[in-house]
């Protein structure tokens, strides 16, 4: 009887701690050579509002004890639907004037992952990536096959005109310096939930003017997207070819695992040291959350649309470096 009483007392006293476990979330809406003189304060404000709304969606899920996977998917769905960013509606165009979208999602608990490549008729590519992870034995599906799978999964399909925004709407590419060929951007989200699990999701229209079915880093697990509960969750944005070659996302996780670096040190090491001054590299950035809820946002460009929040109450959205 006494043992039962002690056990019940323990449960009652520890319940508030369990219900208020810590969580962290970070998101990005692309990094690039953006400059303040190309963007009005009003426009900057619109981007910040978009980022804030996306952040609020993720925070609401995590606060209620929802999973990091649900949070990162919901945030990326919002950013895909928002025409400001280069993912889903508002994505950049290929050389053939089409949209070819890539997306990936990864679960840190079991290293499960799903991705789609070169899709142009799935309203939310990140949902298709999640369906690949959850409902297929595969990790990556491409093109026509990915679309067929998404249709079978009951996901919303759209005609190609859906992704094209009107002249009045803002596409991410307009913010970038047109003198430089740096017209890529991406959206992504990483999160730690109250259950201690990490997840990452990333979605993109890729590089503006891309040819020949070019694929960037986003759907390549370990390049632009990675999550492991033993280290961190990472979502990248930037010059995809270099993120693939430098296996950026998994390198950050490995530096933490094998060298004992903090998430801040590992992200800084990759973005500012290993990828410093590479020939032909146009820059990029990462958002990372580690298994303890620490956040790192590192970028080598002069701006990265970004935001983060923690269960401590801290919350920030920003566009430029300063
Ligand atoms: N990081 C986006 C891309 O290169 O496709």
PDB file of C-alpha atoms and ligand atoms in Angstrom:
ATOM      1  CA  UNK A   1       0.000   0.000   0.000  1.00  0.00           C
ATOM      2  CA  UNK A   2       2.824   2.349   1.004  1.00  0.00           C
ATOM      3  CA  UNK A   3       4.611   1.574  -2.279  1.00  0.00           C
ATOM      4  CA  UNK A   4       1.485   2.415  -4.264  1.00  0.00           C
ATOM      5  CA  UNK A   5       1.164   5.719  -2.380  1.00  0.00           C
ATOM      6  CA  UNK A   6       4.825   6.627  -3.102  1.00  0.00           C
ATOM      7  CA  UNK A   7       4.374   5.701  -6.770  1.00  0.00           C
ATOM      8  CA  UNK A   8       1.206   7.819  -7.122  1.00  0.00           C
ATOM      9  CA  UNK A   9       2.889  10.764  -5.355  1.00  0.00           C
ATOM     10  CA  UNK A  10       5.822  10.475  -7.790  1.00  0.00           C
ATOM     11  CA  UNK A  11       3.470  10.454 -10.794  1.00  0.00           C
ATOM     12  CA  UNK A  12       1.511  13.488  -9.547  1.00  0.00           C
ATOM     13  CA  UNK A  13       4.676  15.488  -8.744  1.00  0.00           C
ATOM     14  CA  UNK A  14       6.430  14.657 -11.982  1.00  0.00           C
ATOM     15  CA  UNK A  15       3.413  15.223 -14.255  1.00  0.00           C
ATOM     16  CA  UNK A  16       3.988  18.979 -14.671  1.00  0.00           C
ATOM     17  CA  UNK A  17       7.590  18.300 -15.770  1.00  0.00           C
ATOM     18  CA  UNK A  18       6.457  15.716 -18.307  1.00  0.00           C
ATOM     19  CA  UNK A  19       3.757  18.010 -19.647  1.00  0.00           C
ATOM     20  CA  UNK A  20       6.174  20.920 -19.953  1.00  0.00           C
ATOM     21  CA  UNK A  21       9.129  19.192 -21.605  1.00  0.00           C
ATOM     22  CA  UNK A  22      11.361  21.458 -23.593  1.00  0.00           C
ATOM     23  CA  UNK A  23      11.025  21.976 -27.323  1.00  0.00           C
ATOM     24  CA  UNK A  24      12.849  24.056 -29.934  1.00  0.00           C
ATOM     25  CA  UNK A  25      12.123  24.958 -33.517  1.00  0.00           C
ATOM     26  CA  UNK A  26      13.960  26.810 -36.289  1.00  0.00           C
ATOM     27  CA  UNK A  27      12.933  27.550 -39.857  1.00  0.00           C
ATOM     28  CA  UNK A  28      14.323  29.189 -42.964  1.00  0.00           C
ATOM     29  CA  UNK A  29      12.891  30.651 -46.129  1.00  0.00           C
ATOM     30  CA  UNK A  30      16.110  30.650 -48.134  1.00  0.00           C
ATOM     31  CA  UNK A  31      19.535  32.251 -48.069  1.00  0.00           C
ATOM     32  CA  UNK A  32      21.110  34.276 -50.831  1.00  0.00           C
ATOM     33  CA  UNK A  33      22.819  37.419 -52.050  1.00  0.00           C
ATOM     34  CA  UNK A  34      20.022  39.712 -50.970  1.00  0.00           C
ATOM     35  CA  UNK A  35      20.608  43.351 -50.345  1.00  0.00           C
ATOM     36  CA  UNK A  36      18.733  45.952 -48.309  1.00  0.00           C
ATOM     37  CA  UNK A  37      18.659  48.417 -51.183  1.00  0.00           C
ATOM     38  CA  UNK A  38      16.683  45.917 -53.282  1.00  0.00           C
ATOM     39  CA  UNK A  39      13.949  45.460 -50.726  1.00  0.00           C
ATOM     40  CA  UNK A  40      11.651  48.045 -49.193  1.00  0.00           C
ATOM     41  CA  UNK A  41      10.940  47.964 -45.444  1.00  0.00           C
ATOM     42  CA  UNK A  42       7.351  46.990 -46.331  1.00  0.00           C
ATOM     43  CA  UNK A  43       8.520  44.032 -48.317  1.00  0.00           C
ATOM     44  CA  UNK A  44      10.936  42.957 -45.601  1.00  0.00           C
ATOM     45  CA  UNK A  45       7.994  43.159 -43.214  1.00  0.00           C
ATOM     46  CA  UNK A  46       5.927  40.870 -45.448  1.00  0.00           C
ATOM     47  CA  UNK A  47       8.670  38.268 -45.394  1.00  0.00           C
ATOM     48  CA  UNK A  48       8.927  38.554 -41.642  1.00  0.00           C
ATOM     49  CA  UNK A  49       5.168  38.158 -41.279  1.00  0.00           C
ATOM     50  CA  UNK A  50       5.291  35.025 -43.432  1.00  0.00           C
ATOM     51  CA  UNK A  51       8.114  33.619 -41.328  1.00  0.00           C
ATOM     52  CA  UNK A  52       6.306  34.501 -38.095  1.00  0.00           C
ATOM     53  CA  UNK A  53       3.090  32.791 -39.207  1.00  0.00           C
ATOM     54  CA  UNK A  54       5.021  29.681 -40.158  1.00  0.00           C
ATOM     55  CA  UNK A  55       6.826  29.745 -36.804  1.00  0.00           C
ATOM     56  CA  UNK A  56       3.530  30.122 -34.923  1.00  0.00           C
ATOM     57  CA  UNK A  57       2.169  27.018 -36.655  1.00  0.00           C
ATOM     58  CA  UNK A  58       5.148  24.952 -35.525  1.00  0.00           C
ATOM     59  CA  UNK A  59       5.163  26.386 -32.008  1.00  0.00           C
ATOM     60  CA  UNK A  60       1.450  25.613 -31.521  1.00  0.00           C
ATOM     61  CA  UNK A  61       2.060  21.955 -32.397  1.00  0.00           C
ATOM     62  CA  UNK A  62       5.122  21.595 -30.171  1.00  0.00           C
ATOM     63  CA  UNK A  63       3.555  23.419 -27.212  1.00  0.00           C
ATOM     64  CA  UNK A  64       0.672  20.969 -27.199  1.00  0.00           C
ATOM     65  CA  UNK A  65       3.070  18.026 -27.089  1.00  0.00           C
ATOM     66  CA  UNK A  66       2.822  17.275 -30.817  1.00  0.00           C
ATOM     67  CA  UNK A  67       5.667  15.551 -32.610  1.00  0.00           C
ATOM     68  CA  UNK A  68       8.568  17.302 -34.285  1.00  0.00           C
ATOM     69  CA  UNK A  69       7.646  15.491 -37.514  1.00  0.00           C
ATOM     70  CA  UNK A  70       4.156  17.000 -37.473  1.00  0.00           C
ATOM     71  CA  UNK A  71       5.601  20.432 -36.661  1.00  0.00           C
ATOM     72  CA  UNK A  72       8.213  20.501 -39.440  1.00  0.00           C
ATOM     73  CA  UNK A  73       5.737  19.174 -42.017  1.00  0.00           C
ATOM     74  CA  UNK A  74       3.072  21.743 -41.093  1.00  0.00           C
ATOM     75  CA  UNK A  75       5.567  24.623 -41.181  1.00  0.00           C
ATOM     76  CA  UNK A  76       6.888  23.597 -44.592  1.00  0.00           C
ATOM     77  CA  UNK A  77       3.345  23.166 -45.942  1.00  0.00           C
ATOM     78  CA  UNK A  78       2.662  26.774 -44.932  1.00  0.00           C
ATOM     79  CA  UNK A  79       5.884  28.011 -46.557  1.00  0.00           C
ATOM     80  CA  UNK A  80       5.114  26.001 -49.724  1.00  0.00           C
ATOM     81  CA  UNK A  81       1.683  27.626 -49.913  1.00  0.00           C
ATOM     82  CA  UNK A  82       3.098  31.120 -49.333  1.00  0.00           C
ATOM     83  CA  UNK A  83       4.076  32.682 -52.706  1.00  0.00           C
ATOM     84  CA  UNK A  84       6.946  34.646 -51.146  1.00  0.00           C
ATOM     85  CA  UNK A  85       9.250  31.663 -50.972  1.00  0.00           C
ATOM     86  CA  UNK A  86      10.945  29.414 -53.509  1.00  0.00           C
ATOM     87  CA  UNK A  87       9.001  26.246 -52.736  1.00  0.00           C
ATOM     88  CA  UNK A  88       5.558  25.054 -53.790  1.00  0.00           C
ATOM     89  CA  UNK A  89       3.549  28.031 -55.024  1.00  0.00           C
ATOM     90  CA  UNK A  90       5.986  30.798 -55.941  1.00  0.00           C
ATOM     91  CA  UNK A  91       8.817  28.453 -56.865  1.00  0.00           C
ATOM     92  CA  UNK A  92      11.389  29.532 -59.444  1.00  0.00           C
ATOM     93  CA  UNK A  93      11.300  28.308 -63.039  1.00  0.00           C
ATOM     94  CA  UNK A  94      13.491  25.964 -65.013  1.00  0.00           C
ATOM     95  CA  UNK A  95      15.094  26.955 -68.307  1.00  0.00           C
ATOM     96  CA  UNK A  96      11.992  25.415 -69.945  1.00  0.00           C
ATOM     97  CA  UNK A  97       9.753  27.728 -67.917  1.00  0.00           C
ATOM     98  CA  UNK A  98       8.392  24.934 -65.721  1.00  0.00           C
ATOM     99  CA  UNK A  99       8.465  24.221 -62.011  1.00  0.00           C
ATOM    100  CA  UNK A 100      10.387  21.164 -60.864  1.00  0.00           C
ATOM    101  CA  UNK A 101      10.049  20.783 -57.132  1.00  0.00           C
ATOM    102  CA  UNK A 102      12.063  18.730 -54.642  1.00  0.00           C
ATOM    103  CA  UNK A 103      11.317  17.977 -50.975  1.00  0.00           C
ATOM    104  CA  UNK A 104      12.513  15.739 -48.165  1.00  0.00           C
ATOM    105  CA  UNK A 105      11.648  14.906 -44.586  1.00  0.00           C
ATOM    106  CA  UNK A 106      13.558  12.905 -41.978  1.00  0.00           C
ATOM    107  CA  UNK A 107      12.754  11.488 -38.560  1.00  0.00           C
ATOM    108  CA  UNK A 108      15.534  11.544 -35.964  1.00  0.00           C
ATOM    109  CA  UNK A 109      14.140   8.624 -33.915  1.00  0.00           C
ATOM    110  CA  UNK A 110      14.737   5.911 -36.468  1.00  0.00           C
ATOM    111  CA  UNK A 111      16.513   7.707 -39.362  1.00  0.00           C
ATOM    112  CA  UNK A 112      13.424   7.120 -41.474  1.00  0.00           C
ATOM    113  CA  UNK A 113      13.269   9.461 -44.447  1.00  0.00           C
ATOM    114  CA  UNK A 114      11.250  10.265 -47.553  1.00  0.00           C
ATOM    115  CA  UNK A 115      11.843  12.508 -50.547  1.00  0.00           C
ATOM    116  CA  UNK A 116      10.419  13.449 -53.928  1.00  0.00           C
ATOM    117  CA  UNK A 117      12.345  14.866 -56.865  1.00  0.00           C
ATOM    118  CA  UNK A 118      11.270  16.835 -59.937  1.00  0.00           C
ATOM    119  CA  UNK A 119       7.547  16.940 -59.277  1.00  0.00           C
ATOM    120  CA  UNK A 120       5.348  19.588 -60.863  1.00  0.00           C
ATOM    121  CA  UNK A 121       1.781  18.612 -60.036  1.00  0.00           C
ATOM    122  CA  UNK A 122       1.732  17.839 -56.316  1.00  0.00           C
ATOM    123  CA  UNK A 123       0.410  20.827 -54.388  1.00  0.00           C
ATOM    124  CA  UNK A 124       2.599  20.173 -51.370  1.00  0.00           C
ATOM    125  CA  UNK A 125       5.722  18.178 -52.221  1.00  0.00           C
ATOM    126  CA  UNK A 126       6.595  17.869 -48.512  1.00  0.00           C
ATOM    127  CA  UNK A 127       3.385  15.872 -47.952  1.00  0.00           C
ATOM    128  CA  UNK A 128       4.432  13.551 -50.733  1.00  0.00           C
ATOM    129  CA  UNK A 129       7.875  13.172 -49.126  1.00  0.00           C
ATOM    130  CA  UNK A 130       6.180  12.290 -45.818  1.00  0.00           C
ATOM    131  CA  UNK A 131       3.934   9.773 -47.588  1.00  0.00           C
ATOM    132  CA  UNK A 132       6.994   8.152 -49.188  1.00  0.00           C
ATOM    133  CA  UNK A 133       8.504   7.829 -45.719  1.00  0.00           C
ATOM    134  CA  UNK A 134       5.353   6.538 -44.038  1.00  0.00           C
ATOM    135  CA  UNK A 135       3.681   4.464 -46.723  1.00  0.00           C
ATOM    136  CA  UNK A 136       6.344   3.075 -49.021  1.00  0.00           C
ATOM    137  CA  UNK A 137       9.425   0.903 -48.580  1.00  0.00           C
ATOM    138  CA  UNK A 138      11.472   3.545 -50.452  1.00  0.00           C
ATOM    139  CA  UNK A 139      13.273   6.760 -49.582  1.00  0.00           C
ATOM    140  CA  UNK A 140      13.146   8.714 -52.848  1.00  0.00           C
ATOM    141  CA  UNK A 141      10.613   8.771 -55.675  1.00  0.00           C
ATOM    142  CA  UNK A 142      11.095  10.885 -58.774  1.00  0.00           C
ATOM    143  CA  UNK A 143       9.028  12.636 -61.447  1.00  0.00           C
ATOM    144  CA  UNK A 144       6.086  10.759 -62.949  1.00  0.00           C
ATOM    145  CA  UNK A 145       6.419   7.910 -60.447  1.00  0.00           C
ATOM    146  CA  UNK A 146       6.337  10.301 -57.501  1.00  0.00           C
ATOM    147  CA  UNK A 147       3.213  11.963 -58.911  1.00  0.00           C
ATOM    148  CA  UNK A 148       1.499   8.605 -59.460  1.00  0.00           C
ATOM    149  CA  UNK A 149       2.300   7.626 -55.883  1.00  0.00           C
ATOM    150  CA  UNK A 150       1.042  10.954 -54.520  1.00  0.00           C
ATOM    151  CA  UNK A 151      -2.229  10.552 -56.425  1.00  0.00           C
ATOM    152  CA  UNK A 152      -2.664   7.039 -55.052  1.00  0.00           C
ATOM    153  CA  UNK A 153      -2.043   8.432 -51.578  1.00  0.00           C
ATOM    154  CA  UNK A 154      -4.916  10.864 -52.055  1.00  0.00           C
ATOM    155  CA  UNK A 155      -2.734  13.968 -51.962  1.00  0.00           C
ATOM    156  CA  UNK A 156      -3.985  17.145 -53.616  1.00  0.00           C
ATOM    157  CA  UNK A 157      -2.809  17.442 -57.214  1.00  0.00           C
ATOM    158  CA  UNK A 158      -2.730  20.704 -59.171  1.00  0.00           C
ATOM    159  CA  UNK A 159      -2.110  21.775 -62.720  1.00  0.00           C
ATOM    160  CA  UNK A 160       1.211  23.402 -63.483  1.00  0.00           C
ATOM    161  CA  UNK A 161      -0.253  26.916 -63.464  1.00  0.00           C
ATOM    162  CA  UNK A 162      -0.855  26.670 -59.725  1.00  0.00           C
ATOM    163  CA  UNK A 163       2.804  27.321 -58.882  1.00  0.00           C
ATOM    164  CA  UNK A 164       3.005  30.444 -61.041  1.00  0.00           C
ATOM    165  CA  UNK A 165       2.381  33.589 -59.009  1.00  0.00           C
ATOM    166  CA  UNK A 166       0.864  36.726 -60.469  1.00  0.00           C
ATOM    167  CA  UNK A 167       2.965  39.788 -61.184  1.00  0.00           C
ATOM    168  CA  UNK A 168       1.559  41.436 -58.102  1.00  0.00           C
ATOM    169  CA  UNK A 169       2.778  38.658 -55.908  1.00  0.00           C
ATOM    170  CA  UNK A 170       6.331  38.406 -54.793  1.00  0.00           C
ATOM    171  CA  UNK A 171       8.593  35.574 -55.757  1.00  0.00           C
ATOM    172  CA  UNK A 172      11.609  34.899 -53.654  1.00  0.00           C
ATOM    173  CA  UNK A 173      13.910  35.365 -56.612  1.00  0.00           C
ATOM    174  CA  UNK A 174      13.084  39.070 -56.808  1.00  0.00           C
ATOM    175  CA  UNK A 175      14.950  39.671 -53.600  1.00  0.00           C
ATOM    176  CA  UNK A 176      18.214  38.351 -54.872  1.00  0.00           C
ATOM    177  CA  UNK A 177      20.934  40.293 -56.541  1.00  0.00           C
ATOM    178  CA  UNK A 178      20.240  39.899 -60.255  1.00  0.00           C
ATOM    179  CA  UNK A 179      23.862  40.629 -61.153  1.00  0.00           C
ATOM    180  CA  UNK A 180      24.893  37.399 -59.570  1.00  0.00           C
ATOM    181  CA  UNK A 181      23.597  34.032 -60.662  1.00  0.00           C
ATOM    182  CA  UNK A 182      22.338  33.191 -57.197  1.00  0.00           C
ATOM    183  CA  UNK A 183      18.727  32.500 -57.802  1.00  0.00           C
ATOM    184  CA  UNK A 184      18.028  29.640 -55.514  1.00  0.00           C
ATOM    185  CA  UNK A 185      16.329  29.492 -52.213  1.00  0.00           C
ATOM    186  CA  UNK A 186      14.583  26.898 -50.226  1.00  0.00           C
ATOM    187  CA  UNK A 187      12.350  26.542 -47.219  1.00  0.00           C
ATOM    188  CA  UNK A 188      12.987  24.300 -44.272  1.00  0.00           C
ATOM    189  CA  UNK A 189      12.243  23.554 -40.670  1.00  0.00           C
ATOM    190  CA  UNK A 190      13.929  21.590 -37.886  1.00  0.00           C
ATOM    191  CA  UNK A 191      12.470  20.827 -34.474  1.00  0.00           C
ATOM    192  CA  UNK A 192      12.926  19.031 -31.174  1.00  0.00           C
ATOM    193  CA  UNK A 193       9.669  17.925 -29.550  1.00  0.00           C
ATOM    194  CA  UNK A 194       8.778  17.414 -25.907  1.00  0.00           C
ATOM    195  CA  UNK A 195       9.373  13.679 -26.322  1.00  0.00           C
ATOM    196  CA  UNK A 196      13.023  14.322 -27.208  1.00  0.00           C
ATOM    197  CA  UNK A 197      12.720  13.586 -30.924  1.00  0.00           C
ATOM    198  CA  UNK A 198      14.226  15.576 -33.754  1.00  0.00           C
ATOM    199  CA  UNK A 199      12.944  16.035 -37.305  1.00  0.00           C
ATOM    200  CA  UNK A 200      13.914  18.000 -40.408  1.00  0.00           C
ATOM    201  CA  UNK A 201      11.942  18.978 -43.520  1.00  0.00           C
ATOM    202  CA  UNK A 202      13.073  20.922 -46.586  1.00  0.00           C
ATOM    203  CA  UNK A 203      11.335  21.905 -49.834  1.00  0.00           C
ATOM    204  CA  UNK A 204      12.452  23.857 -52.885  1.00  0.00           C
ATOM    205  CA  UNK A 205      11.885  24.925 -56.455  1.00  0.00           C
ATOM    206  CA  UNK A 206      15.651  24.521 -56.814  1.00  0.00           C
ATOM    207  CA  UNK A 207      17.815  26.811 -58.870  1.00  0.00           C
ATOM    208  CA  UNK A 208      16.275  29.332 -61.236  1.00  0.00           C
ATOM    209  CA  UNK A 209      16.898  28.408 -64.891  1.00  0.00           C
ATOM    210  CA  UNK A 210      18.021  24.865 -64.060  1.00  0.00           C
ATOM    211  CA  UNK A 211      18.293  22.456 -67.006  1.00  0.00           C
ATOM    212  CA  UNK A 212      18.318  18.754 -67.821  1.00  0.00           C
ATOM    213  CA  UNK A 213      16.380  17.649 -64.735  1.00  0.00           C
ATOM    214  CA  UNK A 214      18.983  19.093 -62.393  1.00  0.00           C
ATOM    215  CA  UNK A 215      18.538  17.999 -58.758  1.00  0.00           C
ATOM    216  CA  UNK A 216      19.818  20.006 -55.804  1.00  0.00           C
ATOM    217  CA  UNK A 217      20.706  19.093 -52.252  1.00  0.00           C
ATOM    218  CA  UNK A 218      17.241  19.256 -50.692  1.00  0.00           C
ATOM    219  CA  UNK A 219      16.015  15.710 -51.442  1.00  0.00           C
ATOM    220  CA  UNK A 220      19.465  14.163 -50.940  1.00  0.00           C
ATOM    221  CA  UNK A 221      19.418  12.836 -47.385  1.00  0.00           C
ATOM    222  CA  UNK A 222      22.562  14.015 -45.611  1.00  0.00           C
ATOM    223  CA  UNK A 223      23.122  16.920 -48.015  1.00  0.00           C
ATOM    224  CA  UNK A 224      20.271  19.409 -47.504  1.00  0.00           C
ATOM    225  CA  UNK A 225      18.199  17.444 -45.014  1.00  0.00           C
ATOM    226  CA  UNK A 226      19.170  15.277 -42.047  1.00  0.00           C
ATOM    227  CA  UNK A 227      17.965  14.340 -38.567  1.00  0.00           C
ATOM    228  CA  UNK A 228      19.272  11.960 -35.931  1.00  0.00           C
ATOM    229  CA  UNK A 229      18.276  11.880 -32.281  1.00  0.00           C
ATOM    230  CA  UNK A 230      21.911  11.173 -31.420  1.00  0.00           C
ATOM    231  CA  UNK A 231      23.027  14.591 -32.664  1.00  0.00           C
ATOM    232  CA  UNK A 232      20.853  17.140 -34.457  1.00  0.00           C
ATOM    233  CA  UNK A 233      18.382  17.993 -37.207  1.00  0.00           C
ATOM    234  CA  UNK A 234      19.595  20.114 -40.134  1.00  0.00           C
ATOM    235  CA  UNK A 235      17.936  21.834 -43.081  1.00  0.00           C
ATOM    236  CA  UNK A 236      20.069  23.633 -45.644  1.00  0.00           C
ATOM    237  CA  UNK A 237      19.587  26.397 -48.159  1.00  0.00           C
ATOM    238  CA  UNK A 238      21.943  27.612 -50.833  1.00  0.00           C
ATOM    239  CA  UNK A 239      24.043  26.381 -53.698  1.00  0.00           C
ATOM    240  CA  UNK A 240      22.871  22.783 -53.798  1.00  0.00           C
ATOM    241  CA  UNK A 241      25.721  21.297 -55.806  1.00  0.00           C
ATOM    242  CA  UNK A 242      28.144  22.231 -53.015  1.00  0.00           C
ATOM    243  CA  UNK A 243      25.828  21.027 -50.273  1.00  0.00           C
ATOM    244  CA  UNK A 244      25.745  17.651 -52.039  1.00  0.00           C
ATOM    245  CA  UNK A 245      29.519  17.473 -52.503  1.00  0.00           C
ATOM    246  CA  UNK A 246      30.208  18.483 -48.910  1.00  0.00           C
ATOM    247  CA  UNK A 247      27.360  16.347 -47.471  1.00  0.00           C
ATOM    248  CA  UNK A 248      26.657  19.401 -45.366  1.00  0.00           C
ATOM    249  CA  UNK A 249      23.796  18.236 -43.174  1.00  0.00           C
ATOM    250  CA  UNK A 250      25.281  14.888 -42.203  1.00  0.00           C
ATOM    251  CA  UNK A 251      28.749  16.417 -41.772  1.00  0.00           C
ATOM    252  CA  UNK A 252      27.376  18.719 -39.077  1.00  0.00           C
ATOM    253  CA  UNK A 253      25.803  15.727 -37.327  1.00  0.00           C
ATOM    254  CA  UNK A 254      29.033  13.688 -37.593  1.00  0.00           C
ATOM    255  CA  UNK A 255      31.174  16.509 -36.209  1.00  0.00           C
ATOM    256  CA  UNK A 256      28.923  16.488 -33.176  1.00  0.00           C
ATOM    257  CA  UNK A 257      28.917  12.706 -32.837  1.00  0.00           C
ATOM    258  CA  UNK A 258      32.571  11.947 -33.565  1.00  0.00           C
ATOM    259  CA  UNK A 259      34.323  15.118 -32.442  1.00  0.00           C
ATOM    260  CA  UNK A 260      32.050  16.161 -29.597  1.00  0.00           C
ATOM    261  CA  UNK A 261      31.427  19.596 -31.095  1.00  0.00           C
ATOM    262  CA  UNK A 262      28.427  21.652 -30.065  1.00  0.00           C
ATOM    263  CA  UNK A 263      25.808  22.236 -32.742  1.00  0.00           C
ATOM    264  CA  UNK A 264      27.019  25.832 -33.028  1.00  0.00           C
ATOM    265  CA  UNK A 265      30.649  24.761 -33.486  1.00  0.00           C
ATOM    266  CA  UNK A 266      29.755  22.039 -35.992  1.00  0.00           C
ATOM    267  CA  UNK A 267      27.528  24.290 -38.124  1.00  0.00           C
ATOM    268  CA  UNK A 268      30.163  27.059 -38.036  1.00  0.00           C
ATOM    269  CA  UNK A 269      32.933  24.633 -38.960  1.00  0.00           C
ATOM    270  CA  UNK A 270      31.098  23.460 -42.082  1.00  0.00           C
ATOM    271  CA  UNK A 271      29.563  26.728 -43.277  1.00  0.00           C
ATOM    272  CA  UNK A 272      32.419  29.117 -42.470  1.00  0.00           C
ATOM    273  CA  UNK A 273      35.555  26.953 -42.593  1.00  0.00           C
ATOM    274  CA  UNK A 274      35.096  23.895 -44.807  1.00  0.00           C
ATOM    275  CA  UNK A 275      33.000  25.824 -47.331  1.00  0.00           C
ATOM    276  CA  UNK A 276      34.907  29.063 -47.167  1.00  0.00           C
ATOM    277  CA  UNK A 277      36.057  30.521 -50.491  1.00  0.00           C
ATOM    278  CA  UNK A 278      35.230  27.502 -52.625  1.00  0.00           C
ATOM    279  CA  UNK A 279      35.606  28.211 -56.328  1.00  0.00           C
ATOM    280  CA  UNK A 280      32.194  28.769 -57.913  1.00  0.00           C
ATOM    281  CA  UNK A 281      30.305  28.510 -54.646  1.00  0.00           C
ATOM    282  CA  UNK A 282      27.592  31.125 -54.169  1.00  0.00           C
ATOM    283  CA  UNK A 283      27.052  30.530 -50.484  1.00  0.00           C
ATOM    284  CA  UNK A 284      24.312  29.175 -48.318  1.00  0.00           C
ATOM    285  CA  UNK A 285      23.206  28.442 -44.801  1.00  0.00           C
ATOM    286  CA  UNK A 286      21.793  25.920 -42.389  1.00  0.00           C
ATOM    287  CA  UNK A 287      19.357  25.804 -39.529  1.00  0.00           C
ATOM    288  CA  UNK A 288      20.048  23.196 -36.868  1.00  0.00           C
ATOM    289  CA  UNK A 289      18.494  22.046 -33.604  1.00  0.00           C
ATOM    290  CA  UNK A 290      20.340  19.577 -31.408  1.00  0.00           C
ATOM    291  CA  UNK A 291      19.027  16.865 -29.125  1.00  0.00           C
ATOM    292  CA  UNK A 292      19.164  19.238 -26.135  1.00  0.00           C
ATOM    293  CA  UNK A 293      17.249  21.995 -27.907  1.00  0.00           C
ATOM    294  CA  UNK A 294      20.195  24.268 -28.766  1.00  0.00           C
ATOM    295  CA  UNK A 295      19.796  26.086 -32.057  1.00  0.00           C
ATOM    296  CA  UNK A 296      22.391  27.113 -34.652  1.00  0.00           C
ATOM    297  CA  UNK A 297      21.635  29.319 -37.654  1.00  0.00           C
ATOM    298  CA  UNK A 298      24.730  29.811 -39.801  1.00  0.00           C
ATOM    299  CA  UNK A 299      24.966  31.330 -43.272  1.00  0.00           C
ATOM    300  CA  UNK A 300      27.674  32.714 -45.511  1.00  0.00           C
ATOM    301  CA  UNK A 301      25.371  34.948 -47.565  1.00  0.00           C
ATOM    302  CA  UNK A 302      24.348  38.418 -46.444  1.00  0.00           C
ATOM    303  CA  UNK A 303      20.860  37.246 -45.629  1.00  0.00           C
ATOM    304  CA  UNK A 304      18.806  34.208 -44.744  1.00  0.00           C
ATOM    305  CA  UNK A 305      15.084  34.341 -44.073  1.00  0.00           C
ATOM    306  CA  UNK A 306      14.919  32.659 -40.725  1.00  0.00           C
ATOM    307  CA  UNK A 307      13.157  32.280 -37.415  1.00  0.00           C
ATOM    308  CA  UNK A 308      13.386  30.258 -34.261  1.00  0.00           C
ATOM    309  CA  UNK A 309      11.598  29.735 -30.980  1.00  0.00           C
ATOM    310  CA  UNK A 310      12.104  27.761 -27.791  1.00  0.00           C
ATOM    311  CA  UNK A 311       9.967  26.562 -24.916  1.00  0.00           C
ATOM    312  CA  UNK A 312      11.818  29.149 -22.795  1.00  0.00           C
ATOM    313  CA  UNK A 313       9.714  31.811 -24.554  1.00  0.00           C
ATOM    314  CA  UNK A 314      12.463  33.190 -26.791  1.00  0.00           C
ATOM    315  CA  UNK A 315      11.378  33.824 -30.395  1.00  0.00           C
ATOM    316  CA  UNK A 316      13.045  35.654 -33.313  1.00  0.00           C
ATOM    317  CA  UNK A 317      12.463  36.201 -37.037  1.00  0.00           C
ATOM    318  CA  UNK A 318      15.029  37.951 -39.222  1.00  0.00           C
ATOM    319  CA  UNK A 319      16.101  38.397 -42.836  1.00  0.00           C
ATOM    320  CA  UNK A 320      19.471  40.151 -43.066  1.00  0.00           C
ATOM    321  CA  UNK A 321      22.705  39.367 -41.257  1.00  0.00           C
ATOM    322  CA  UNK A 322      22.450  42.370 -39.003  1.00  0.00           C
TER     323      UNK A 322
HETATM  324  N1  LIG B   1      19.353  24.489 -52.254  1.00  0.00           N
HETATM  325  C1  LIG B   1      18.426  24.395 -53.281  1.00  0.00           C
HETATM  326  C2  LIG B   1      18.986  23.827 -54.492  1.00  0.00           C
HETATM  327  O1  LIG B   1      20.173  23.995 -54.773  1.00  0.00           O
HETATM  328  O2  LIG B   1      18.261  23.190 -55.221  1.00  0.00           O
END
